[in-house]
CSV table of C-alpha atoms and ligand atoms in Angstrom, one decimal:
chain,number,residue,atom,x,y,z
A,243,UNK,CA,-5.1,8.3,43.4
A,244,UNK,CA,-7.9,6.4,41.6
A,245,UNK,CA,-6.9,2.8,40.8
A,246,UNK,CA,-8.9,1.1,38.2
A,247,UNK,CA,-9.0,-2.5,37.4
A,248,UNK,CA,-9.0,-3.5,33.9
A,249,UNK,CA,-9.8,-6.9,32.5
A,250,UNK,CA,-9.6,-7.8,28.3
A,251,UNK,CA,-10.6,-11.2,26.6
A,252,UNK,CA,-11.5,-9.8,23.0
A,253,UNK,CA,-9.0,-11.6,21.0
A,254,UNK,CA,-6.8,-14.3,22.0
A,255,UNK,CA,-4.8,-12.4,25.1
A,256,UNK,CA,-6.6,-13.0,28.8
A,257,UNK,CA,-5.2,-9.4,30.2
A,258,UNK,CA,-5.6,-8.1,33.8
A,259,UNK,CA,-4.5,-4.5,34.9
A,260,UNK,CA,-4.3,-2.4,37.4
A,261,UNK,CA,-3.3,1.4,36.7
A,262,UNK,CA,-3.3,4.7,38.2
A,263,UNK,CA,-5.7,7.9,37.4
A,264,UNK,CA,-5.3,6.3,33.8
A,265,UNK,CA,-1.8,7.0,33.2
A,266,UNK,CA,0.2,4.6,35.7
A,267,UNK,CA,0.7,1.3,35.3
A,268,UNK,CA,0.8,-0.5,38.1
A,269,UNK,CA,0.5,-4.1,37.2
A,270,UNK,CA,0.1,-5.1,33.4
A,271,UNK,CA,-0.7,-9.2,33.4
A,272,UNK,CA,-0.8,-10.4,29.6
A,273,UNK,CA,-1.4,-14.8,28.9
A,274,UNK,CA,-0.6,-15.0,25.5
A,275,UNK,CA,-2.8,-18.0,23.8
A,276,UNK,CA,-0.3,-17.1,20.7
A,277,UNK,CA,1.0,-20.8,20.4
A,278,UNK,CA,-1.8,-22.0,20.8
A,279,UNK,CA,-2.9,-20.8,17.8
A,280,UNK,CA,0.0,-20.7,15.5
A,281,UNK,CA,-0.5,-24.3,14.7
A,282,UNK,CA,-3.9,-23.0,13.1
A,283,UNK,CA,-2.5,-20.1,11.4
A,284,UNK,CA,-4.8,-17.6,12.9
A,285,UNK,CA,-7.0,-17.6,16.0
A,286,UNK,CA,-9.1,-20.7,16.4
A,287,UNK,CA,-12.0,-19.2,18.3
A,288,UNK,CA,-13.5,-22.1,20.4
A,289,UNK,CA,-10.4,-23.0,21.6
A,290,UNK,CA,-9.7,-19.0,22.6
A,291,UNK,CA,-12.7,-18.8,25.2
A,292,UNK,CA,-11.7,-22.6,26.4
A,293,UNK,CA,-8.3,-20.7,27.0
A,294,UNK,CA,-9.8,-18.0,28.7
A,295,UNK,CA,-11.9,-19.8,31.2
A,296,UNK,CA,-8.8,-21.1,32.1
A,297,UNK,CA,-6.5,-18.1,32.5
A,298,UNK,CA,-8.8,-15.6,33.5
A,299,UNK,CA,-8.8,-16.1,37.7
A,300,UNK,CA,-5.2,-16.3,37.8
A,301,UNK,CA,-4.7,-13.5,35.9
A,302,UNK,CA,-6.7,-11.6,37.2
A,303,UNK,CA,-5.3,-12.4,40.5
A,304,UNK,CA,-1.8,-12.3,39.5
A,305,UNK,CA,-2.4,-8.2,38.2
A,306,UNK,CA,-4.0,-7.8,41.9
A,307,UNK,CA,-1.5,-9.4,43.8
A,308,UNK,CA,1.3,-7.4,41.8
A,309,UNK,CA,-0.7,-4.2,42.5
A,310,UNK,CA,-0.5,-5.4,46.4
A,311,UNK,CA,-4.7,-5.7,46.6
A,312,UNK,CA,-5.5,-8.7,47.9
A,313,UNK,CA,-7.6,-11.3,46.2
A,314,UNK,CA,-11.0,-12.2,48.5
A,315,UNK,CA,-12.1,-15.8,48.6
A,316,UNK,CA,-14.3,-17.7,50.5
A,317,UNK,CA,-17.4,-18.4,47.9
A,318,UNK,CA,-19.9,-16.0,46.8
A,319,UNK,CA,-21.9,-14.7,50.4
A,320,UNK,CA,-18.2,-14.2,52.2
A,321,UNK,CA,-17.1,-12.6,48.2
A,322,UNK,CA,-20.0,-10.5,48.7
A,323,UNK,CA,-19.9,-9.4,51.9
A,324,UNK,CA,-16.3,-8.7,51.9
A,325,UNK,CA,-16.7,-6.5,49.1
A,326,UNK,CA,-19.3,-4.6,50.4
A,327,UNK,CA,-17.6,-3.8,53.5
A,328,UNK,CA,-13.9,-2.9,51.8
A,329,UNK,CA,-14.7,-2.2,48.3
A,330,UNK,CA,-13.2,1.0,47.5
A,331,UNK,CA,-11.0,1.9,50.6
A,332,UNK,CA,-8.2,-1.2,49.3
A,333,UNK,CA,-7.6,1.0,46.6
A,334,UNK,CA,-9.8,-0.3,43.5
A,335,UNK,CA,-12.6,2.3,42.4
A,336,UNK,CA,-13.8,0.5,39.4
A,337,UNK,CA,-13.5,-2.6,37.1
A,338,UNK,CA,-13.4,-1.6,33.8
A,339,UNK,CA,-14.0,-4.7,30.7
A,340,UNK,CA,-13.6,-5.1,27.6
A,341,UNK,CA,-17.8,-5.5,26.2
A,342,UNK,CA,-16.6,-4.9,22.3
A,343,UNK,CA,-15.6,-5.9,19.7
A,344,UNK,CA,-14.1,-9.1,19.5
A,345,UNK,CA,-15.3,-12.6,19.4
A,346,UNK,CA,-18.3,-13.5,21.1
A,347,UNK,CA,-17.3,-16.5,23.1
A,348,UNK,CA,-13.8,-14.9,24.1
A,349,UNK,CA,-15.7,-11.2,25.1
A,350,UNK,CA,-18.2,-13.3,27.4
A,351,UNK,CA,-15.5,-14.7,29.9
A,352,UNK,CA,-13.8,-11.2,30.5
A,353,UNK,CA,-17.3,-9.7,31.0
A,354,UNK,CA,-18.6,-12.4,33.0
A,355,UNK,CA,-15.4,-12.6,35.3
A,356,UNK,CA,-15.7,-8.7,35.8
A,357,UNK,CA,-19.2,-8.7,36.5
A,358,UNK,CA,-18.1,-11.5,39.3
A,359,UNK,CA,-15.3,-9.2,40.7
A,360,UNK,CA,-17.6,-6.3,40.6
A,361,UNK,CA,-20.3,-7.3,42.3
A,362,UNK,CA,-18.2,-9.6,44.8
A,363,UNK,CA,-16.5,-6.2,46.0
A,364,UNK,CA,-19.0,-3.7,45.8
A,365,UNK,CA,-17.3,-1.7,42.8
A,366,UNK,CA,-18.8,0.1,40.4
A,367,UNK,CA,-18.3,-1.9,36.0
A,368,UNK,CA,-17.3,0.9,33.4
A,369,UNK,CA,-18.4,-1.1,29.9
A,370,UNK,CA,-15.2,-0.4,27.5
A,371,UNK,CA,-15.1,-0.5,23.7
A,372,UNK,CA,-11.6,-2.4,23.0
A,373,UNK,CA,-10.9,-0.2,19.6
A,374,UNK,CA,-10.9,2.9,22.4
A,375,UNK,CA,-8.8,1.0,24.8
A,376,UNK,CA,-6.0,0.5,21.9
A,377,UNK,CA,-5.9,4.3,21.4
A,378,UNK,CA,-5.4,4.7,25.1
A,379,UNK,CA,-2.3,3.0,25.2
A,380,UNK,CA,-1.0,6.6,23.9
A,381,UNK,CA,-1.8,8.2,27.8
A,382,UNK,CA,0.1,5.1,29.3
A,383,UNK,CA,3.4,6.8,28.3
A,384,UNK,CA,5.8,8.9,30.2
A,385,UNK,CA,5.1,11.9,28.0
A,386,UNK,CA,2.8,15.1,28.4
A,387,UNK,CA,-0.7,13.5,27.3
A,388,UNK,CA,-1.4,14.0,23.7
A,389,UNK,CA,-3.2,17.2,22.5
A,390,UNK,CA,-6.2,16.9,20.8
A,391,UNK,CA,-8.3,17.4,18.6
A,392,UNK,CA,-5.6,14.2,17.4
A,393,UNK,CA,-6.4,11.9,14.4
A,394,UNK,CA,-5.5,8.3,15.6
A,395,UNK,CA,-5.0,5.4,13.1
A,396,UNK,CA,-6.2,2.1,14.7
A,397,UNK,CA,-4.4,-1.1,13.3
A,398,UNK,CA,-4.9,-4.3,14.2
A,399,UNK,CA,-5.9,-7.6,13.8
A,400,UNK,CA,-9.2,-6.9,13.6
A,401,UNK,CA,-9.5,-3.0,13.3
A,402,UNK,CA,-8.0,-0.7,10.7
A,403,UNK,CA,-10.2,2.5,11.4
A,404,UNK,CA,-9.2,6.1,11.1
A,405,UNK,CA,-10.9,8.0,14.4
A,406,UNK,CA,-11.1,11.8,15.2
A,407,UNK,CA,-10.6,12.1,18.7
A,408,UNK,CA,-11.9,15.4,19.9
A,409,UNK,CA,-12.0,14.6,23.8
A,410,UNK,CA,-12.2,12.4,26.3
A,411,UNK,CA,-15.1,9.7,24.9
A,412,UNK,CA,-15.6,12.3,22.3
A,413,UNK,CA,-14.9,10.0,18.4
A,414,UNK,CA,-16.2,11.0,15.1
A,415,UNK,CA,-14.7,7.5,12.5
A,416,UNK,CA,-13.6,8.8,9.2
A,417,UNK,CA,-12.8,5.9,7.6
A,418,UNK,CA,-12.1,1.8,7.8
A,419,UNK,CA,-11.3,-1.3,5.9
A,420,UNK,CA,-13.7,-2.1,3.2
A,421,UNK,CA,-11.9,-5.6,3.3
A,422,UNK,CA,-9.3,-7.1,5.5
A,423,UNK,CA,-8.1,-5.4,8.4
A,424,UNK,CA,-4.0,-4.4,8.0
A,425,UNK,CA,-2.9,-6.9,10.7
A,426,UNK,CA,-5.4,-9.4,8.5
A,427,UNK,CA,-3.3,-8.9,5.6
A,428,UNK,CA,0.1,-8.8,7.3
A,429,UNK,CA,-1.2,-12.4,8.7
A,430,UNK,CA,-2.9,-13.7,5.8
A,431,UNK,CA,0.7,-13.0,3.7
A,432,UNK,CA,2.6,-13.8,6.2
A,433,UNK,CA,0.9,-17.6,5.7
A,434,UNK,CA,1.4,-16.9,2.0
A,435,UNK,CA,5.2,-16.9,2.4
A,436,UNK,CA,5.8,-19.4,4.5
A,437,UNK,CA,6.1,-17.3,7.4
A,438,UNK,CA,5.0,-18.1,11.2
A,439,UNK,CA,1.9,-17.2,12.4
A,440,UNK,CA,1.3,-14.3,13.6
A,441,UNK,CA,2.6,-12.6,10.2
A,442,UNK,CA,2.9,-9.1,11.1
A,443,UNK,CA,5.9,-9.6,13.2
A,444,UNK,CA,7.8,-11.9,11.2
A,445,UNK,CA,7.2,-10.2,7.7
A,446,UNK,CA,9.0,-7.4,9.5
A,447,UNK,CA,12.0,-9.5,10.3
A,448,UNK,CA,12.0,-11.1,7.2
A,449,UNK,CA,11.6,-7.6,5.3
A,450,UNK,CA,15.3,-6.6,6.6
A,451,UNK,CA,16.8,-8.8,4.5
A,452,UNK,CA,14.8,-7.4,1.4
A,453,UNK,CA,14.1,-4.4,-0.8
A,454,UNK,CA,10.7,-2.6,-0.7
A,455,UNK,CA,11.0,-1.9,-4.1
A,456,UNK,CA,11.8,-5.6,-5.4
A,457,UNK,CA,8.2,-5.9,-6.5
A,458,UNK,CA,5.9,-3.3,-7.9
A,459,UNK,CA,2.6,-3.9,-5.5
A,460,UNK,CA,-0.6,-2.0,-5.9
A,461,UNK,CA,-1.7,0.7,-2.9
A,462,UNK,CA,-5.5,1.5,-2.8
A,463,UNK,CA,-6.0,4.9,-2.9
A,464,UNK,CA,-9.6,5.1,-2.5
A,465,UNK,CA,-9.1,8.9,-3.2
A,466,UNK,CA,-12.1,11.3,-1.6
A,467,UNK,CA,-12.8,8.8,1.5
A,468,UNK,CA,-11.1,8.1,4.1
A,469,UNK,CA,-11.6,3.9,3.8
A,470,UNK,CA,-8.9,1.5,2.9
A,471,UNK,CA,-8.8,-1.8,1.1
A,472,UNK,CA,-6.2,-4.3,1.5
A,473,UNK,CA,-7.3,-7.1,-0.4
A,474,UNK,CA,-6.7,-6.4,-3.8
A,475,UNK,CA,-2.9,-6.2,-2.4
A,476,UNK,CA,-3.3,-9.8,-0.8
A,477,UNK,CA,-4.3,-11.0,-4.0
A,478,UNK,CA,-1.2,-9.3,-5.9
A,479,UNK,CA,1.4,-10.7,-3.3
A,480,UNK,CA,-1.0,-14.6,-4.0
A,481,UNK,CA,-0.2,-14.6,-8.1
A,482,UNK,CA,2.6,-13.8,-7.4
A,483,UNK,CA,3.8,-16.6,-5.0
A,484,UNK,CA,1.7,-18.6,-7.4
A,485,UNK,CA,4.5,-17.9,-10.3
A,486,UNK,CA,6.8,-19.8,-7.8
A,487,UNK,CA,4.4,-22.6,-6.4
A,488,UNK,CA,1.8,-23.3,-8.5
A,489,UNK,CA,-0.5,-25.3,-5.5
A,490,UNK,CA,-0.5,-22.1,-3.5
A,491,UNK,CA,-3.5,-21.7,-2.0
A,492,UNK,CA,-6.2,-20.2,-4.1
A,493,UNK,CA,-5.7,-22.0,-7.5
A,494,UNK,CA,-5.7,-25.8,-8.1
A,495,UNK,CA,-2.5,-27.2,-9.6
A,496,UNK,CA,-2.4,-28.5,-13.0
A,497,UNK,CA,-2.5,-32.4,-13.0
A,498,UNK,CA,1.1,-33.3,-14.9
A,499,UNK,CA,0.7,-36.2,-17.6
A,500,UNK,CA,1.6,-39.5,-15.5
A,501,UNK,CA,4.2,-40.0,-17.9
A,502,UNK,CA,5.9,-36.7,-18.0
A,503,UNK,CA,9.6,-36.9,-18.1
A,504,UNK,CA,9.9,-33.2,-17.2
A,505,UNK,CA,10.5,-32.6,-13.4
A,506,UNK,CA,8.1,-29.7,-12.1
A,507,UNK,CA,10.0,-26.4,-11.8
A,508,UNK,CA,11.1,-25.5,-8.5
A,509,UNK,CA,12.3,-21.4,-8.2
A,510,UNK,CA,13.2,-20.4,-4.3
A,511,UNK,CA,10.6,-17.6,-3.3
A,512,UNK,CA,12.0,-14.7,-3.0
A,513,UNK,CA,10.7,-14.0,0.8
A,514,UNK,CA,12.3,-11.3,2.0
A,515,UNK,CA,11.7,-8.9,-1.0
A,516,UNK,CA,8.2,-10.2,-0.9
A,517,UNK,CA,8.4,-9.4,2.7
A,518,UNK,CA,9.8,-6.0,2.3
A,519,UNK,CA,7.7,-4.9,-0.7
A,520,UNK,CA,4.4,-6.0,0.6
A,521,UNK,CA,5.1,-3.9,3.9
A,522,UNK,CA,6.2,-0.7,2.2
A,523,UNK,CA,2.7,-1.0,0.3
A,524,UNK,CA,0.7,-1.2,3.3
A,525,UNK,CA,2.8,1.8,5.3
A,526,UNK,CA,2.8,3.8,2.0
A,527,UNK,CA,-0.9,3.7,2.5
A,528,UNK,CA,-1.6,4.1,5.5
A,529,UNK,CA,0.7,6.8,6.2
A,530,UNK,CA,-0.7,8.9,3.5
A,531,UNK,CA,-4.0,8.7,4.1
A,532,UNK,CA,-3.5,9.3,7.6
A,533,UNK,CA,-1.4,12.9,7.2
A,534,UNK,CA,-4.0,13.9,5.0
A,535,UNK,CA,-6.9,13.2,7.1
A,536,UNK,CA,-4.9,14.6,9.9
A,537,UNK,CA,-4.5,17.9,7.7
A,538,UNK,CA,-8.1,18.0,6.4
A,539,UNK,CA,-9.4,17.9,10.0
A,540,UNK,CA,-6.9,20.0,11.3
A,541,UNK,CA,-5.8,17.8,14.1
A,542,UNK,CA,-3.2,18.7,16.7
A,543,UNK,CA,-1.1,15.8,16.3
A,544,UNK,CA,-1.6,11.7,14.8
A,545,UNK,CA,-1.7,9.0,17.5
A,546,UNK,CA,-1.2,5.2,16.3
A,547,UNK,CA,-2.7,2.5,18.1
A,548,UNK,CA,-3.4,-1.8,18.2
A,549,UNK,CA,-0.9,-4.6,16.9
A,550,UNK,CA,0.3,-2.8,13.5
A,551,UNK,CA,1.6,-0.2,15.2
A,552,UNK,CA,4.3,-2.4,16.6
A,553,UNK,CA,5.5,-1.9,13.2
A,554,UNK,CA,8.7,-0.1,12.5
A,555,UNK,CA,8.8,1.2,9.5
A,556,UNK,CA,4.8,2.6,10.2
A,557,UNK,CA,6.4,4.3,13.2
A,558,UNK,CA,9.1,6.0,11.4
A,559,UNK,CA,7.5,6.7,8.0
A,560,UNK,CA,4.6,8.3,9.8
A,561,UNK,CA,6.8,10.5,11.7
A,562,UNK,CA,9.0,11.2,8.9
A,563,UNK,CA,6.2,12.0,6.2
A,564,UNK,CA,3.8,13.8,8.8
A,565,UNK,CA,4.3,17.5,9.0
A,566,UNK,CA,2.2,16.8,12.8
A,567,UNK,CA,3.6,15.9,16.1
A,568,UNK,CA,2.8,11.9,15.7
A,569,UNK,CA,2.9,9.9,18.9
A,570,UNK,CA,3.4,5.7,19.1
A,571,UNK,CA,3.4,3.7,22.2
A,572,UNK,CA,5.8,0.8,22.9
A,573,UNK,CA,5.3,-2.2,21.4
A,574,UNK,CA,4.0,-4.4,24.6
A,575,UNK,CA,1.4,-1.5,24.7
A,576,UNK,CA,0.1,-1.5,21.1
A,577,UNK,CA,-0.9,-5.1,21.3
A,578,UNK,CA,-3.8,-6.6,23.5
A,579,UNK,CA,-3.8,-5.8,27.1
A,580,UNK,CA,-5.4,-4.9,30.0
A,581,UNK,CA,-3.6,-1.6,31.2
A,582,UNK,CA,-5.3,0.3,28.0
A,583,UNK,CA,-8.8,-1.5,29.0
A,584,UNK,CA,-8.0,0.5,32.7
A,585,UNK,CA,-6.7,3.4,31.2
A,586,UNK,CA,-9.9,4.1,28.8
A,587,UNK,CA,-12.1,3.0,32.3
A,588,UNK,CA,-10.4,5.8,34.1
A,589,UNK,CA,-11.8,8.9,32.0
A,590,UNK,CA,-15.0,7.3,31.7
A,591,UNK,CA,-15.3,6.8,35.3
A,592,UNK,CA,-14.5,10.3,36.3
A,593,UNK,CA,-17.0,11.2,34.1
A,594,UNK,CA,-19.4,9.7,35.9
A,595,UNK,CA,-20.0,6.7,33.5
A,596,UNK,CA,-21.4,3.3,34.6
A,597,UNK,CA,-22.7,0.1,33.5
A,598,UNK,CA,-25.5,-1.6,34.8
A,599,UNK,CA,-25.5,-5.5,35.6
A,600,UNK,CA,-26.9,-6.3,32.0
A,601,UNK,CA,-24.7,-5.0,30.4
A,602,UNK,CA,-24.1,-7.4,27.6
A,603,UNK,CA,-21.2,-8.7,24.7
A,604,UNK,CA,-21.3,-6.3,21.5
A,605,UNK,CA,-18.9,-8.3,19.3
A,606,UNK,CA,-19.5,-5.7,16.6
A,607,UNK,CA,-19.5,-2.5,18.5
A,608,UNK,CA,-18.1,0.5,16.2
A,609,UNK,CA,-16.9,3.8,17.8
A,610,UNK,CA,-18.8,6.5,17.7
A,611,UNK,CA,-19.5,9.5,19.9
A,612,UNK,CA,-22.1,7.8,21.5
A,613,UNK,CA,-20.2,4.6,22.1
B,12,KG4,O1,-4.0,-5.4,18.7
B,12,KG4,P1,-3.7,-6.8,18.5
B,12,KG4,O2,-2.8,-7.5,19.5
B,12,KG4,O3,-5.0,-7.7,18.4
B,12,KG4,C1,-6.2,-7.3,17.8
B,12,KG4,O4,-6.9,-6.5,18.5
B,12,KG4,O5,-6.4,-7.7,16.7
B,12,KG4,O6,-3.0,-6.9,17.0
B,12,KG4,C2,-2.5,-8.1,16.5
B,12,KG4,C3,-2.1,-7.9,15.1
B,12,KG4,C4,-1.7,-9.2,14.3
B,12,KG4,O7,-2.4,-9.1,13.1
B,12,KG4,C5,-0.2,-9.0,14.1
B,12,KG4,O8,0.2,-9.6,12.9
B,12,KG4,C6,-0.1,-7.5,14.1
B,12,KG4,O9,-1.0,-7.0,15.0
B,12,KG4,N1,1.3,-7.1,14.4
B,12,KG4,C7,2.1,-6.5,13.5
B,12,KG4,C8,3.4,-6.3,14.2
B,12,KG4,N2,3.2,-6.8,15.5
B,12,KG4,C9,2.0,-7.2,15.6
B,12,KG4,N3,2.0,-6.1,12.3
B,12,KG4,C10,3.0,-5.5,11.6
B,12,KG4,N4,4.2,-5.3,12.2
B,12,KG4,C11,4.5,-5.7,13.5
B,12,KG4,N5,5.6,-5.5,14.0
B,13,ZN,ZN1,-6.7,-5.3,19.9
């Protein structure tokens, strides 16, 4: 059994995991900076890597102490030397981190803290590209591993990318955003609509209550690539809200005559249809263009992956409309963590792949075949 130890500060979660031969979790530790940064609407990123100075020992210790390997102090020389001696016979192989993308301050505690760990125990440091990791969270299921060649739809807060996974490490990207990234869009309306922060969960709630088809929203097609563009839909869902308050954000409101007699119109915004329309746009989107690239490349089967694909109706309308097996992992899975980081660490490991000591933050690393 080959225990890896994953650690992930990309974003705004401080994750530490520890899983088996990349399949088996065995402790999954998640700190959550998520209200933190609801009262800024979106992730504040100087107050993220403050967060993860903070969180990043004990979580990491926490995930080790859950996995029953213990946690060596005793300062750097007794660190070091401890390590060297019993590195890999308490169980850990590797530490695999999160080096890209993400934000630069938040990337540079999880790399620097693995580095630490590392070195302190005498373990090899797999580098990890995070929009990898999220696809991996597909092997961390109780299933037969997916069969590839397998066209997997990354969706997230930061990502949307459409990736042809041929192998182990082995990615050819067909496609991204030209614009905002899905979960950008699901948070930036979310805000729109009065909703709390982070939108793509709540416009999901809220859209139960609504019909996808109470507003006629546009979908870019971008037909002939494989990109997608979400922004021209943002500003559709915007005028509209703006009907309904005119000092929405994005156009100033027209200064009334002081001595207007007319009180200023005030129509309830009709959330949930909002809600429910602007999601069936997005889905509608991505679920087509991902069956057809899954068709064009002849894939084996569609594997969704990051925050979006939390997303219910993506789940079933993907699996409904897809004439190919398509595979989902549970929600806790699909958003930021450290048991995917492990998971990805494990088939690069056994492949022989390691970082050296300089190996540095990318916070715009793409994936390619080479990554
Ligand atoms: O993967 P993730 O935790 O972080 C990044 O790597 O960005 O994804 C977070 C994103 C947020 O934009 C959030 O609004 C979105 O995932 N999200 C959802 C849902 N749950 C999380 N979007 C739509 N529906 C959901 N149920
Ligand atoms: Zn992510």
């Amino acid at each position: 059994m080959t225990l890896i130890l994953g650690i992930e500060s990309s974003c705004d979660e401080t994750g530490a995991a520890v899983v088996a031969d990349g399949r088996t979790i065995v402790s999954n530790v998640v700190a959550s900076q998520v209200d933190i940064h609801r009262r800024y609407g979106g992730v504040f990123p100087e107050v993220a890597s403050r967060q993860h100075v903070l969180s990043i020992l004990p979580v990491v210790r926490q995930a080790l102490d859950e996995a029953g390997l213990a946690w060596r102090d005793g300062g750097p020389e007794a660190g070091l030397q401890a390590g060297l001696q019993a590195g890999p016979e308490d169980g850990l192989e590797a530490v695999a981190v999160t080096y890209g993308p993400g934000l630069a301050g938040s990337l540079l505690v999880g790399l620097n803290a693995a580095k630490g760990l590392a070195l302190g125990r005498g373990l090899p440091l797999v580098g990890i590209n995070h929009i990898e990791a999220h696809i991996y969270a597909n092997w961390l299921v109780d299933a037969p591993p997916p069969e590839l060649p397998a066209v997997c739809l990354v969706v997230s807060g930061g990502h949307t990318e459409l990736i042809l996974m041929t192998g182990h490490g082995q990615y050819r990207r067909l496609g991204g955003t030209l614009d905002d990234a899905a979960g950008e869009a699901f948070d930036k309306v979310g805000r729109l609509l009065g909703l709390s922060y982070p939108g793509g969960p709540a416009i999901q709630e809220a859209a139960r209550a609504g019909s996808p088809t109470a507003f006629k929203l546009p979908r870019a097609w971008l037909p002939g690539s494989h990109d997608f563009s979400f922004s021209g839909l943002k500003t559709a869902v915007l005028r509209i809200v703006q009907k309904y308050r005119p000092e929405a954000e994005g156009r100033p409101t027209k200064p009334r005559a002081v001595n207007s007699q007319t009180p200023p119109v005030m129509r309830v915004l009709p959330v949930a249809n909002l809600a429910a329309s602007f999601q069936a746009a997005v889905v509608d989107v991505l679920v087509e263009k991902t069956c057809q690239a899954a068709q064009d490349f002849e894939a084996r089967g569609v594997l969704l992956a990051g925050g979006v694909a939390a997303n219910e109706l993506l789940r079933n309308e993907m699996t409904r409309r897809c004439p190919l097996p398509v595979r989902y992992p549970p929600p806790h899975l699909c958003t930021d963590n450290a048991a995917i980081i492990a998971s990805a660490g494990y088939y690069r490991f056994v492949a022989g792949e390691r970082a050296g000591w300089d190996l540095d933050i990318v916070p715009g690393l793409k994936l390619t075949a080479q990554t």
